[in-house]
Coordinates of C-alpha atoms in Angstrom, one line a residue:
Chain A
X1 CA 6.9 -40.4 -35.5
X2 CA 5.7 -38.7 -32.3
X3 CA 5.2 -40.2 -29.1
X4 CA 1.7 -39.0 -28.7
X5 CA 0.0 -41.9 -30.6
X6 CA -2.5 -43.6 -28.1
X7 CA -1.3 -47.1 -27.4
X8 CA -4.7 -48.4 -26.7
X9 CA -6.9 -45.4 -27.7
X10 CA -7.6 -44.8 -24.1
X11 CA -6.6 -41.4 -23.0
X12 CA -4.4 -39.5 -25.1
X13 CA -5.7 -36.9 -27.4
X14 CA -5.5 -37.7 -31.0
X15 CA -3.6 -36.1 -33.9
X16 CA -3.3 -32.7 -32.2
X17 CA -0.1 -30.7 -31.9
X18 CA 2.2 -31.9 -29.1
X19 CA 2.5 -29.7 -26.4
X20 CA 6.1 -29.4 -26.4
X21 CA 8.0 -30.3 -29.7
X22 CA 11.6 -30.7 -29.0
X23 CA 13.8 -31.1 -32.2
X24 CA 17.5 -31.7 -32.9
X25 CA 18.5 -29.8 -29.6
X26 CA 22.4 -29.3 -29.2
X27 CA 23.7 -27.4 -26.1
X28 CA 27.6 -27.2 -25.3
X29 CA 29.7 -26.3 -22.3
X30 CA 32.6 -23.7 -23.1
X31 CA 36.0 -25.1 -21.5
X32 CA 39.2 -23.2 -20.5
X33 CA 40.8 -25.4 -23.2
X34 CA 39.7 -27.8 -25.9
X35 CA 36.6 -28.0 -27.7
X36 CA 33.4 -27.4 -26.0
X37 CA 31.5 -30.3 -24.3
X38 CA 28.5 -31.6 -26.3
X39 CA 26.4 -32.1 -23.2
X40 CA 23.1 -32.4 -25.5
X41 CA 23.8 -33.6 -28.9
X42 CA 20.9 -33.6 -31.2
X43 CA 17.8 -34.6 -28.9
X44 CA 14.4 -34.8 -30.0
X45 CA 11.0 -35.6 -28.4
X46 CA 7.3 -34.7 -28.2
X47 CA 5.0 -34.6 -25.3
X48 CA 1.5 -34.5 -25.5
X49 CA -1.3 -32.9 -23.1
X50 CA -2.3 -35.3 -20.2
X51 CA 0.6 -37.6 -21.1
X52 CA 4.0 -38.4 -18.9
X53 CA 7.2 -39.0 -20.5
X54 CA 10.2 -40.3 -18.6
X55 CA 13.7 -39.2 -19.4
X56 CA 15.9 -41.7 -18.2
X57 CA 19.6 -41.9 -17.9
X58 CA 22.6 -41.9 -15.6
X59 CA 24.3 -38.6 -14.2
X60 CA 26.1 -36.9 -17.2
X61 CA 23.8 -38.1 -19.8
X62 CA 22.4 -34.7 -20.3
X63 CA 18.8 -35.5 -19.0
X64 CA 19.0 -32.2 -16.7
X65 CA 20.8 -29.9 -19.2
X66 CA 18.3 -31.0 -21.8
X67 CA 15.4 -29.6 -19.7
X68 CA 17.4 -26.6 -18.7
X69 CA 17.9 -25.9 -22.4
X70 CA 14.1 -26.0 -22.6
X71 CA 13.5 -23.8 -19.7
X72 CA 16.5 -21.6 -20.6
X73 CA 18.1 -22.0 -17.2
X74 CA 21.4 -22.7 -18.6
X75 CA 24.8 -21.4 -16.6
X76 CA 26.8 -18.9 -18.5
X77 CA 29.2 -21.2 -19.7
X78 CA 26.6 -23.0 -21.7
X79 CA 25.2 -22.2 -25.2
X80 CA 22.7 -23.9 -27.1
X81 CA 23.8 -24.0 -30.8
X82 CA 20.8 -25.6 -32.4
X83 CA 17.6 -27.0 -32.2
X84 CA 14.0 -25.7 -31.8
X85 CA 11.5 -26.3 -28.8
X86 CA 8.0 -25.5 -29.7
X87 CA 5.7 -25.0 -27.0
X88 CA 2.1 -23.7 -27.6
X89 CA 3.0 -22.6 -31.1
X90 CA 6.1 -20.8 -30.1
X91 CA 9.9 -21.5 -30.0
X92 CA 10.8 -21.1 -26.6
X93 CA 14.6 -21.2 -27.9
X94 CA 14.1 -17.5 -29.8
X95 CA 11.6 -16.2 -27.2
X96 CA 13.1 -12.7 -25.6
X97 CA 14.2 -12.9 -21.9
X98 CA 11.1 -11.1 -21.0
X99 CA 8.6 -13.3 -22.8
X100 CA 10.5 -16.4 -21.4
X101 CA 10.1 -15.1 -17.8
X102 CA 6.3 -15.0 -18.4
X103 CA 6.2 -18.6 -19.6
X104 CA 8.2 -20.1 -16.6
X105 CA 6.2 -20.5 -13.8
X106 CA 2.9 -19.6 -15.3
X107 CA 2.8 -22.0 -18.5
X108 CA 5.4 -24.5 -17.4
X109 CA 5.8 -25.5 -13.8
X110 CA 9.2 -26.7 -12.5
X111 CA 9.6 -29.3 -9.5
X112 CA 13.3 -30.0 -8.4
X113 CA 14.8 -33.0 -6.7
X114 CA 15.6 -31.1 -3.3
X115 CA 12.8 -28.7 -2.1
X116 CA 15.3 -27.4 0.4
X117 CA 17.4 -26.1 -2.5
X118 CA 14.8 -24.8 -4.6
X119 CA 12.9 -22.8 -2.1
X120 CA 13.8 -19.9 -0.7
X121 CA 14.6 -20.5 3.1
X122 CA 14.1 -16.7 4.0
X123 CA 10.3 -16.7 2.7
X124 CA 7.2 -18.3 4.3
X125 CA 5.2 -20.6 2.1
X126 CA 2.3 -18.0 1.6
X127 CA 5.5 -15.6 0.0
X128 CA 6.6 -18.3 -2.1
X129 CA 3.3 -19.6 -3.2
X130 CA 1.5 -16.2 -4.0
X131 CA 4.5 -14.9 -5.8
X132 CA 3.7 -16.6 -9.3
X133 CA 0.2 -15.5 -9.0
X134 CA 1.2 -12.0 -8.3
X135 CA 4.3 -11.7 -10.4
X136 CA 2.4 -12.9 -13.4
X137 CA -0.7 -10.5 -12.5
X138 CA -3.0 -13.6 -12.4
X139 CA -5.0 -12.3 -9.3
X140 CA -4.8 -10.0 -6.4
X141 CA -3.4 -10.4 -3.0
X142 CA -6.5 -11.7 -1.2
X143 CA -7.3 -14.1 -3.8
X144 CA -3.7 -15.5 -4.3
X145 CA -3.9 -16.0 -0.6
X146 CA -7.0 -18.0 -1.0
X147 CA -5.3 -20.0 -3.7
X148 CA -2.4 -20.9 -2.1
X149 CA -4.1 -22.3 1.0
X150 CA -6.3 -24.3 -1.6
X151 CA -3.0 -25.4 -3.2
X152 CA -1.7 -26.7 0.0
X153 CA -4.9 -28.6 0.7
X154 CA -5.0 -29.9 -2.9
X155 CA -1.3 -31.5 -2.4
X156 CA -2.2 -33.1 1.0
X157 CA -0.8 -31.0 3.5
X158 CA -2.9 -30.9 6.5
X159 CA -4.0 -27.6 8.1
X160 CA -3.2 -25.4 5.2
X161 CA -4.4 -22.2 7.0
X162 CA -1.8 -22.8 9.7
X163 CA 1.0 -24.2 7.4
X164 CA 1.1 -21.4 5.0
X165 CA 2.7 -19.2 7.7
X166 CA 5.5 -21.8 8.1
X167 CA 9.4 -21.6 6.6
X168 CA 10.4 -24.4 4.5
X169 CA 12.8 -25.9 6.9
X170 CA 9.8 -26.2 9.5
X171 CA 8.4 -28.8 7.2
X172 CA 9.6 -32.4 6.7
X173 CA 11.1 -33.5 3.5
X174 CA 8.1 -35.1 2.1
X175 CA 5.7 -32.1 3.1
X176 CA 8.3 -29.8 1.7
X177 CA 8.3 -31.8 -1.9
X178 CA 4.6 -31.5 -1.7
X179 CA 4.8 -27.7 -0.9
X180 CA 7.1 -27.4 -4.1
X181 CA 4.5 -29.2 -6.1
X182 CA 1.6 -26.8 -4.8
X183 CA 3.9 -23.9 -5.9
X184 CA 4.5 -25.3 -9.3
X185 CA 0.8 -26.1 -10.0
X186 CA -0.7 -22.8 -8.4
X187 CA -0.8 -21.1 -12.0
X188 CA -2.2 -24.5 -13.5
X189 CA 0.6 -24.8 -16.2
X190 CA -0.1 -26.7 -19.3
X191 CA 3.5 -28.4 -18.7
X192 CA 5.2 -29.6 -15.6
X193 CA 8.8 -30.7 -15.7
X194 CA 9.7 -32.7 -12.7
X195 CA 13.8 -33.4 -12.3
X196 CA 14.0 -36.4 -9.8
X197 CA 10.9 -35.3 -7.7
X198 CA 10.9 -38.4 -5.6
X199 CA 14.6 -39.3 -5.1
X200 CA 15.1 -37.7 -2.0
X201 CA 12.2 -39.0 -0.4
X202 CA 11.0 -42.1 1.4
X203 CA 9.3 -45.0 -0.8
X204 CA 5.9 -44.4 1.2
X205 CA 5.9 -40.8 0.4
X206 CA 7.2 -41.6 -3.1
X207 CA 4.1 -43.2 -3.9
X208 CA 1.9 -40.5 -2.5
X209 CA 4.0 -37.8 -4.5
X210 CA 3.4 -39.8 -7.7
X211 CA -0.3 -40.3 -7.2
X212 CA -0.6 -36.6 -6.7
X213 CA 0.9 -36.0 -9.9
X214 CA -1.1 -38.5 -11.8
X215 CA -3.9 -36.4 -10.6
X216 CA -2.4 -33.4 -12.5
X217 CA -2.0 -35.6 -15.4
X218 CA -5.5 -36.6 -15.7
X219 CA -6.7 -32.9 -15.7
X220 CA -4.5 -32.5 -18.8
X221 CA -1.3 -31.4 -17.4
X222 CA 1.8 -32.7 -19.6
X223 CA 4.6 -34.1 -17.6
X224 CA 8.0 -34.6 -18.1
X225 CA 9.7 -36.5 -15.5
X226 CA 13.5 -36.9 -15.4
X227 CA 14.3 -40.0 -13.4
X228 CA 17.2 -42.6 -12.9
X229 CA 14.5 -44.8 -11.6
X230 CA 12.9 -47.5 -13.8
X231 CA 10.4 -48.3 -11.4
X232 CA 9.2 -44.8 -11.1
X233 CA 9.2 -44.4 -14.9
X234 CA 7.1 -47.6 -15.3
X235 CA 4.5 -46.6 -12.6
X236 CA 4.1 -43.0 -13.7
X237 CA 5.0 -42.6 -17.3
X238 CA 3.2 -43.3 -20.5
X239 CA 6.7 -43.1 -22.7
X240 CA 10.1 -42.8 -22.3
X241 CA 13.6 -41.8 -23.7
X242 CA 16.7 -43.2 -22.6
X243 CA 19.9 -40.8 -22.8
X244 CA 23.5 -41.5 -22.8
X245 CA 26.5 -39.4 -23.4
X246 CA 24.0 -36.3 -24.7
X247 CA 21.8 -38.4 -27.2
X248 CA 18.6 -40.2 -27.2
X249 CA 19.7 -43.9 -27.5
X250 CA 16.2 -45.4 -27.3
X251 CA 12.4 -44.2 -27.0
X252 CA 9.3 -46.3 -26.5
X253 CA 6.3 -46.6 -24.6
X254 CA 7.6 -47.5 -21.2
X255 CA 6.2 -50.8 -20.7
X256 CA 7.5 -51.8 -23.9
X257 CA 10.9 -50.3 -23.2
X258 CA 11.3 -52.2 -20.2
X259 CA 9.9 -55.4 -21.2
X260 CA 11.6 -55.5 -24.6
X261 CA 14.6 -53.1 -24.3
X262 CA 16.1 -52.9 -27.8
X263 CA 19.2 -50.8 -27.1
X264 CA 22.0 -52.5 -25.5
X265 CA 22.5 -49.8 -22.8
X266 CA 18.8 -50.0 -21.9
X267 CA 19.3 -53.8 -21.5
X268 CA 22.3 -53.1 -19.3
X269 CA 20.3 -50.7 -17.2
X270 CA 17.8 -53.1 -16.4
X271 CA 20.6 -55.7 -15.9
X272 CA 21.9 -53.5 -13.4
X273 CA 18.7 -52.6 -11.2
X274 CA 17.8 -54.5 -8.2
X275 CA 14.3 -55.4 -7.4
X276 CA 12.6 -56.9 -4.5
X277 CA 11.9 -60.4 -5.0
X278 CA 14.8 -60.6 -7.6
X279 CA 17.4 -62.1 -5.0
X280 CA 18.0 -65.0 -7.2
X281 CA 18.5 -63.4 -10.6
X282 CA 22.3 -62.7 -10.9
X283 CA 23.2 -59.0 -11.1
X284 CA 24.6 -58.3 -14.6
X285 CA 26.2 -54.7 -14.2
X286 CA 27.5 -52.6 -17.2
X287 CA 31.2 -52.7 -17.1
X288 CA 33.3 -49.3 -16.6
X289 CA 31.6 -46.0 -16.2
X290 CA 29.7 -43.5 -18.3
X291 CA 32.0 -41.5 -20.6
X292 CA 33.9 -38.4 -20.1
X293 CA 32.2 -35.9 -22.5
X294 CA 35.6 -34.4 -23.3
X295 CA 36.7 -38.0 -24.7
X296 CA 33.5 -39.1 -26.2
X297 CA 34.2 -42.4 -27.9
X298 CA 33.7 -42.0 -31.7
X299 CA 30.4 -43.7 -33.2
X300 CA 28.1 -45.1 -30.4
X301 CA 29.1 -43.6 -27.3
X302 CA 28.3 -46.9 -25.5
X303 CA 30.4 -49.1 -27.5
X304 CA 33.3 -49.7 -25.2
X305 CA 30.9 -50.8 -22.7
X306 CA 28.8 -52.8 -24.8
X307 CA 28.9 -56.5 -24.8
X308 CA 27.5 -57.1 -28.2
X309 CA 29.7 -54.5 -29.8
X310 CA 31.2 -55.0 -33.3
X311 CA 33.7 -53.2 -34.7
X312 CA 34.0 -51.4 -37.0
X313 CA 30.1 -50.8 -37.2
X314 CA 29.8 -49.5 -33.9
X315 CA 32.4 -46.8 -34.5
X316 CA 30.2 -45.3 -36.9
X317 CA 27.4 -42.9 -35.7
X318 CA 24.3 -44.6 -34.9
X319 CA 21.2 -42.6 -35.8
X320 CA 17.8 -43.6 -34.1
X321 CA 16.3 -46.3 -36.1
X322 CA 12.5 -46.6 -36.2
X323 CA 11.5 -49.9 -35.4
X324 CA 7.7 -49.5 -35.3
X325 CA 5.5 -46.8 -35.3
X326 CA 6.0 -46.0 -31.7
X327 CA 9.7 -47.3 -31.0
X328 CA 13.1 -46.0 -32.0
X329 CA 16.7 -47.1 -31.1
X330 CA 20.0 -45.9 -32.1
X331 CA 21.9 -49.5 -32.6
X332 CA 22.4 -50.9 -36.0
X333 CA 21.3 -54.2 -34.7
X334 CA 18.0 -52.9 -32.9
X335 CA 15.7 -53.8 -35.7
X336 CA 17.3 -57.4 -36.0
X337 CA 14.8 -59.2 -33.7
X338 CA 11.7 -57.2 -34.7
X339 CA 8.6 -59.0 -34.0
Chain B
X1 CA 35.2 -67.2 22.3
X2 CA 33.8 -66.8 25.8
X3 CA 30.3 -65.4 25.3
X4 CA 28.8 -64.6 28.7
X5 CA 26.3 -62.0 28.2
X6 CA 22.8 -62.8 29.0
X7 CA 20.4 -63.6 26.1
X8 CA 18.2 -61.1 24.7
X9 CA 16.2 -63.3 22.2
X10 CA 15.4 -67.0 22.6
X11 CA 17.8 -69.2 21.1
X12 CA 20.3 -66.3 20.7
X13 CA 22.8 -67.6 23.3
X14 CA 23.9 -70.2 20.8
X15 CA 25.1 -67.5 18.4
X16 CA 28.7 -66.8 18.0
X17 CA 28.1 -62.9 17.8
X18 CA 31.0 -60.8 16.6
X19 CA 29.0 -57.9 17.8
X20 CA 25.9 -57.5 19.8
X21 CA 23.5 -54.6 20.9
X22 CA 21.7 -55.3 24.0
X23 CA 18.5 -53.1 24.7
X24 CA 20.2 -50.2 23.3
X25 CA 18.5 -46.7 23.4
X26 CA 20.1 -43.4 22.2
X27 CA 18.3 -40.0 23.1
X28 CA 19.6 -36.9 21.7
X29 CA 18.9 -33.7 23.2
X30 CA 17.9 -30.8 21.0
X31 CA 16.4 -27.6 21.8
X32 CA 12.9 -29.0 20.6
X33 CA 13.4 -31.5 23.6
X34 CA 14.8 -35.0 23.5
X35 CA 14.5 -37.2 20.9
X36 CA 14.6 -40.9 21.2
X37 CA 16.5 -41.7 18.1
X38 CA 16.9 -45.5 18.9
X39 CA 14.8 -47.1 21.5
X40 CA 15.3 -50.4 23.0
X41 CA 17.1 -52.0 20.4
X42 CA 18.7 -55.4 20.2
X43 CA 20.5 -56.9 17.3
X44 CA 23.6 -59.0 16.8
X45 CA 25.8 -60.1 13.9
X46 CA 27.1 -63.4 14.0
X47 CA 30.3 -64.2 12.5
X48 CA 30.3 -64.4 8.6
X49 CA 26.8 -63.1 8.4
X50 CA 25.2 -60.4 6.9
X51 CA 22.6 -58.5 8.7
X52 CA 20.7 -56.1 6.7
X53 CA 18.9 -52.9 8.3
X54 CA 16.1 -51.1 6.3
X55 CA 13.9 -48.3 7.4
X56 CA 13.1 -44.9 6.2
X57 CA 14.9 -41.6 6.9
X58 CA 14.7 -40.8 10.6
X59 CA 14.1 -44.4 11.6
X60 CA 17.2 -44.7 13.4
X61 CA 19.0 -47.1 11.3
X62 CA 22.2 -44.7 10.8
X63 CA 22.2 -44.0 14.6
X64 CA 22.2 -48.1 15.4
X65 CA 25.3 -48.4 13.1
X66 CA 27.2 -45.8 14.7
X67 CA 26.3 -47.2 18.1
X68 CA 27.6 -50.6 17.1
X69 CA 30.8 -49.0 16.0
X70 CA 31.2 -47.4 19.3
X71 CA 31.3 -44.0 17.6
X72 CA 28.7 -42.7 20.2
X73 CA 27.9 -43.9 23.5
X74 CA 24.5 -45.5 24.3
X75 CA 22.2 -43.5 26.9
X76 CA 21.1 -47.1 28.1
X77 CA 21.9 -50.5 27.1
X78 CA 25.1 -52.0 26.0
X79 CA 27.2 -52.7 22.8
X80 CA 29.4 -55.8 23.2
X81 CA 32.2 -56.6 20.4
X82 CA 33.6 -60.0 20.6
X83 CA 32.8 -60.2 24.4
X84 CA 33.8 -56.8 25.5
X85 CA 31.3 -53.8 26.3
X86 CA 32.3 -50.9 24.3
X87 CA 31.7 -48.6 26.9
X88 CA 34.4 -50.2 29.3
X89 CA 37.1 -50.1 26.8
X90 CA 39.1 -47.0 26.3
X91 CA 42.3 -45.6 24.8
X92 CA 45.0 -48.1 23.7
X93 CA 42.6 -51.3 23.8
X94 CA 39.8 -49.1 22.3
X95 CA 41.8 -48.4 19.2
X96 CA 43.0 -52.2 18.9
X97 CA 38.9 -53.3 19.1
X98 CA 38.5 -50.2 16.3
X99 CA 40.7 -51.8 13.7
X100 CA 38.7 -55.0 13.7
X101 CA 35.5 -52.9 12.7
X102 CA 35.3 -50.8 9.9
X103 CA 33.0 -48.4 7.9
X104 CA 31.7 -47.4 4.6
X105 CA 29.8 -44.4 4.2
X106 CA 27.3 -43.1 1.7
X107 CA 29.1 -40.3 0.2
X108 CA 32.6 -41.5 -0.7
X109 CA 33.9 -38.3 -1.7
X110 CA 33.0 -37.1 1.8
X111 CA 34.8 -39.8 3.5
X112 CA 38.1 -39.8 1.7
X113 CA 40.8 -37.4 2.2
X114 CA 41.0 -35.0 -0.9
X115 CA 44.5 -34.2 -0.6
X116 CA 45.6 -38.0 -0.3
X117 CA 46.0 -40.0 -3.3
X118 CA 44.1 -42.9 -3.6
X119 CA 46.7 -45.3 -2.2
X120 CA 47.6 -42.7 0.5
X121 CA 43.9 -43.1 1.5
X122 CA 44.1 -46.8 1.9
X123 CA 47.5 -46.7 3.7
X124 CA 46.6 -44.1 6.2
X125 CA 44.6 -46.7 8.6
X126 CA 47.7 -48.9 8.4
X127 CA 50.0 -46.1 9.2
X128 CA 47.8 -44.8 12.0
X129 CA 47.8 -48.4 13.4
X130 CA 51.6 -48.9 12.7
X131 CA 51.5 -51.8 10.2
X132 CA 54.5 -52.5 8.3
X133 CA 56.6 -50.2 6.4
X134 CA 56.1 -47.3 4.2
X135 CA 57.0 -49.7 1.4
X136 CA 54.9 -52.5 2.6
X137 CA 52.0 -50.3 3.2
X138 CA 51.9 -49.1 -0.2
X139 CA 52.3 -52.7 -1.8
X140 CA 49.4 -53.6 0.3
X141 CA 47.5 -50.7 -0.7
X142 CA 48.0 -51.1 -4.4
X143 CA 46.8 -54.9 -3.9
X144 CA 43.7 -53.8 -2.1
X145 CA 43.0 -51.3 -4.8
X146 CA 43.4 -54.0 -7.2
X147 CA 41.0 -56.4 -5.1
X148 CA 38.4 -53.7 -5.4
X149 CA 38.7 -53.1 -9.0
X150 CA 40.6 -49.9 -9.2
X151 CA 43.3 -50.0 -11.6
X152 CA 46.7 -49.8 -9.6
X153 CA 48.1 -47.6 -12.6
X154 CA 45.9 -44.9 -11.2
X155 CA 46.8 -45.4 -7.5
X156 CA 48.5 -42.0 -7.3
X157 CA 45.7 -40.0 -8.5
X158 CA 43.4 -37.9 -6.2
X159 CA 39.9 -38.6 -5.2
X160 CA 38.5 -35.8 -7.3
X161 CA 40.1 -37.6 -10.5
X162 CA 37.7 -40.5 -10.0
X163 CA 34.2 -41.2 -10.6
X164 CA 31.7 -41.7 -7.8
X165 CA 31.8 -45.4 -8.2
X166 CA 35.6 -45.3 -8.1
X167 CA 35.5 -43.4 -5.2
X168 CA 33.4 -45.9 -3.3
X169 CA 35.8 -48.7 -4.5
X170 CA 38.7 -46.7 -3.0
X171 CA 36.7 -46.0 0.3
X172 CA 35.9 -50.0 0.5
X173 CA 39.6 -50.8 0.0
X174 CA 40.6 -48.4 2.8
X175 CA 38.1 -50.4 5.3
X176 CA 39.4 -53.6 4.2
X177 CA 43.0 -52.3 4.9
X178 CA 43.1 -53.6 8.5
X179 CA 41.4 -56.8 7.7
X180 CA 38.4 -56.1 9.8
X181 CA 36.2 -58.6 11.1
X182 CA 33.1 -56.7 10.9
X183 CA 32.4 -54.2 8.0
X184 CA 29.4 -51.8 8.4
X185 CA 28.2 -50.3 5.3
X186 CA 25.7 -47.2 5.7
X187 CA 23.9 -46.7 2.5
X188 CA 27.1 -47.3 0.4
X189 CA 25.4 -47.5 -3.0
X190 CA 22.7 -44.6 -2.5
X191 CA 24.7 -41.9 -4.0
X192 CA 25.6 -44.0 -7.2
X193 CA 24.1 -44.4 -10.5
X194 CA 22.0 -47.7 -11.1
X195 CA 25.0 -49.2 -13.3
X196 CA 27.5 -48.4 -10.8
X197 CA 25.5 -49.4 -7.7
X198 CA 25.1 -53.0 -9.4
X199 CA 28.9 -53.1 -9.6
X200 CA 29.5 -52.2 -6.0
X201 CA 26.8 -54.5 -4.7
X202 CA 28.5 -57.5 -6.8
X203 CA 31.9 -56.2 -5.4
X204 CA 30.5 -56.4 -2.0
X205 CA 28.9 -59.9 -2.3
X206 CA 32.1 -61.0 -3.8
X207 CA 34.3 -60.0 -0.8
X208 CA 31.7 -61.3 1.5
X209 CA 32.3 -64.8 0.0
X210 CA 36.0 -64.3 -0.3
X211 CA 36.8 -62.9 2.9
X212 CA 34.3 -64.1 5.1
X213 CA 33.3 -60.9 6.4
X214 CA 30.7 -60.1 8.7
X215 CA 28.7 -57.3 7.8
X216 CA 26.1 -54.9 8.9
X217 CA 24.5 -53.4 6.0
X218 CA 22.0 -50.4 6.2
X219 CA 19.8 -49.1 3.4
X220 CA 16.4 -47.6 2.7
X221 CA 16.6 -49.6 -0.4
X222 CA 14.9 -53.0 0.2
X223 CA 16.0 -54.5 -3.0
X224 CA 19.7 -54.0 -2.3
X225 CA 19.2 -55.2 1.4
X226 CA 17.4 -58.3 0.1
X227 CA 20.2 -59.1 -2.2
X228 CA 23.1 -59.0 -0.1
X229 CA 21.6 -59.9 3.6
X230 CA 21.2 -63.3 5.4
X231 CA 19.1 -61.6 8.0
X232 CA 17.1 -58.0 8.1
X233 CA 15.7 -55.9 10.7
X234 CA 13.4 -53.6 9.8
X235 CA 13.4 -50.1 12.0
X236 CA 10.6 -47.4 12.4
X237 CA 10.9 -44.8 14.9
X238 CA 13.8 -45.8 16.7
X239 CA 12.3 -49.5 17.2
X240 CA 13.1 -52.8 15.3
X241 CA 9.3 -53.7 14.3
X242 CA 10.5 -56.9 12.6
X243 CA 13.6 -58.9 12.1
X244 CA 14.0 -62.6 10.6
X245 CA 15.8 -64.4 7.8
X246 CA 15.9 -62.3 4.6
X247 CA 14.0 -64.6 2.5
X248 CA 11.1 -65.2 5.0
X249 CA 10.8 -61.4 5.7
X250 CA 10.4 -60.7 2.3
X251 CA 8.3 -63.2 1.2
X252 CA 5.9 -63.0 4.0
X253 CA 6.1 -60.0 6.0
X254 CA 4.4 -60.1 9.1
X255 CA 4.4 -56.3 10.6
X256 CA 2.2 -53.9 9.0
X257 CA 5.1 -51.5 8.5
X258 CA 6.9 -53.9 6.7
X259 CA 4.1 -55.0 4.4
X260 CA 3.5 -51.3 3.8
X261 CA 7.0 -50.5 3.1
X262 CA 7.3 -53.6 0.7
X263 CA 3.8 -52.4 -0.9
X264 CA 5.4 -49.2 -2.0
X265 CA 7.9 -50.6 -3.7
X266 CA 7.5 -50.0 -7.8
X267 CA 8.5 -52.8 -9.7
X268 CA 10.7 -52.4 -12.9
X269 CA 9.6 -55.8 -14.6
X270 CA 6.3 -57.1 -14.9

């Protein structure tokens, strides 16, 4: 199954090869003592051009490590032990470091949660924006500057000719986040990976940034958005995968996922989320906290927190079970109430 | 209580307020000039009531919390806690007042003492205020940890050995150690995961019911405030632009800014 089938035949391209095909990814972290930690443990997903995929999960679920694995930006203590990440016909995991550098920033753009940390505080926006263009040899200096000004204008930064000379700290948080998106988009990458791009900004700015990213999507950019915010996923992403303890526990078109969640963990996330207008709905928090990967529960990692768990079935490994052509969940009971 | 301060809002004189800000302004002087962080704000918390303050970053909501706690002096206006102007109280008397108001911060790890165990963190305010003996303080700390859902078996572990949610529970236990009448929470769930946020919100709601706490609850998250607050004030650029009962404010917001804030919320369910 792929996530690329159009739901209503509207926008998604048909039957073409996915933009990025990730299969059976495994990444582990070395420790001073004991077995390595399996931070990413058999993750697979696809993304098509012009689509947005949400990777949803709590801290420690492996969503950021998954993306860092694909981008080959892991710390030294981490090692990818298996899997493929096919992007435009090549496996990113086997590219030379040199070839990989040509992909990052040119074909794959990156947007991070905190622009203040992601940008170089000692360089003006002009230097940072033109760097990708000049380093990849896409154009000359004069043209690069022109494009940088245009890129700032495109993300709605007023007075781009003046703003291009400022340093990141001279911008407000919302403006910095936009500048970082401009930086990621200036090379017109085919794929954009955004790690919690709106978590650090105010709600009114969040909407503007998502609408900005929606414009890119319309022009055919595939977007992977890492988020813990189910409202953002619903608003922006066509499809979603839910991660827990390094594995995908459910994948589905976002609306289906949130309207009829099939994995108990997804249901738990929904029961935990507070919504405006939901004052009278009692909160149903998931008890306990996400597992320490060094002490990953056997079988389904969620079963110690799961209200619906049945032993010994849940102590066995749970594979992703396909429920329909577009949905899968890693729970042996997920298919039970199929409609 | 002998409340003699002048009324700020019609009808307010009848309110038995634990804390009241009267036309409070706070100006910070920076190299770039003066910043009016809080501009003529009047706000009160009645006994047993939870007041929510919402606003975006830079709206002045955290500064309001700090002024109400007496952690910073007002530039003009005054803060009255249980009938006493905080600016006129000093030294020993201020310390006595202080233990009646406690605060929970956004980052629990930053607010706990890293080299003190969970129990020692909760005991510290009691020690500083000369409450009980070492043994009785420890018993009380263990009781409080149990109350907020931290297993007393882990009382001797250090903050780093707990998850973020557990750390926030310890910070709440510490805030409750002196049996405060006013609890000020500044973004207490903003650094927590969704499932943990829900647990902490349930805990705070539960404590409000059980202990009859008066509470000032500050958050940028409208849904969180709606869930816990009886009354809500919306801040923008240092001013309160709208204030009213939570239900009413969320159902029919009057001020364009409140409408814009609510309009920007992205629903999870259809």
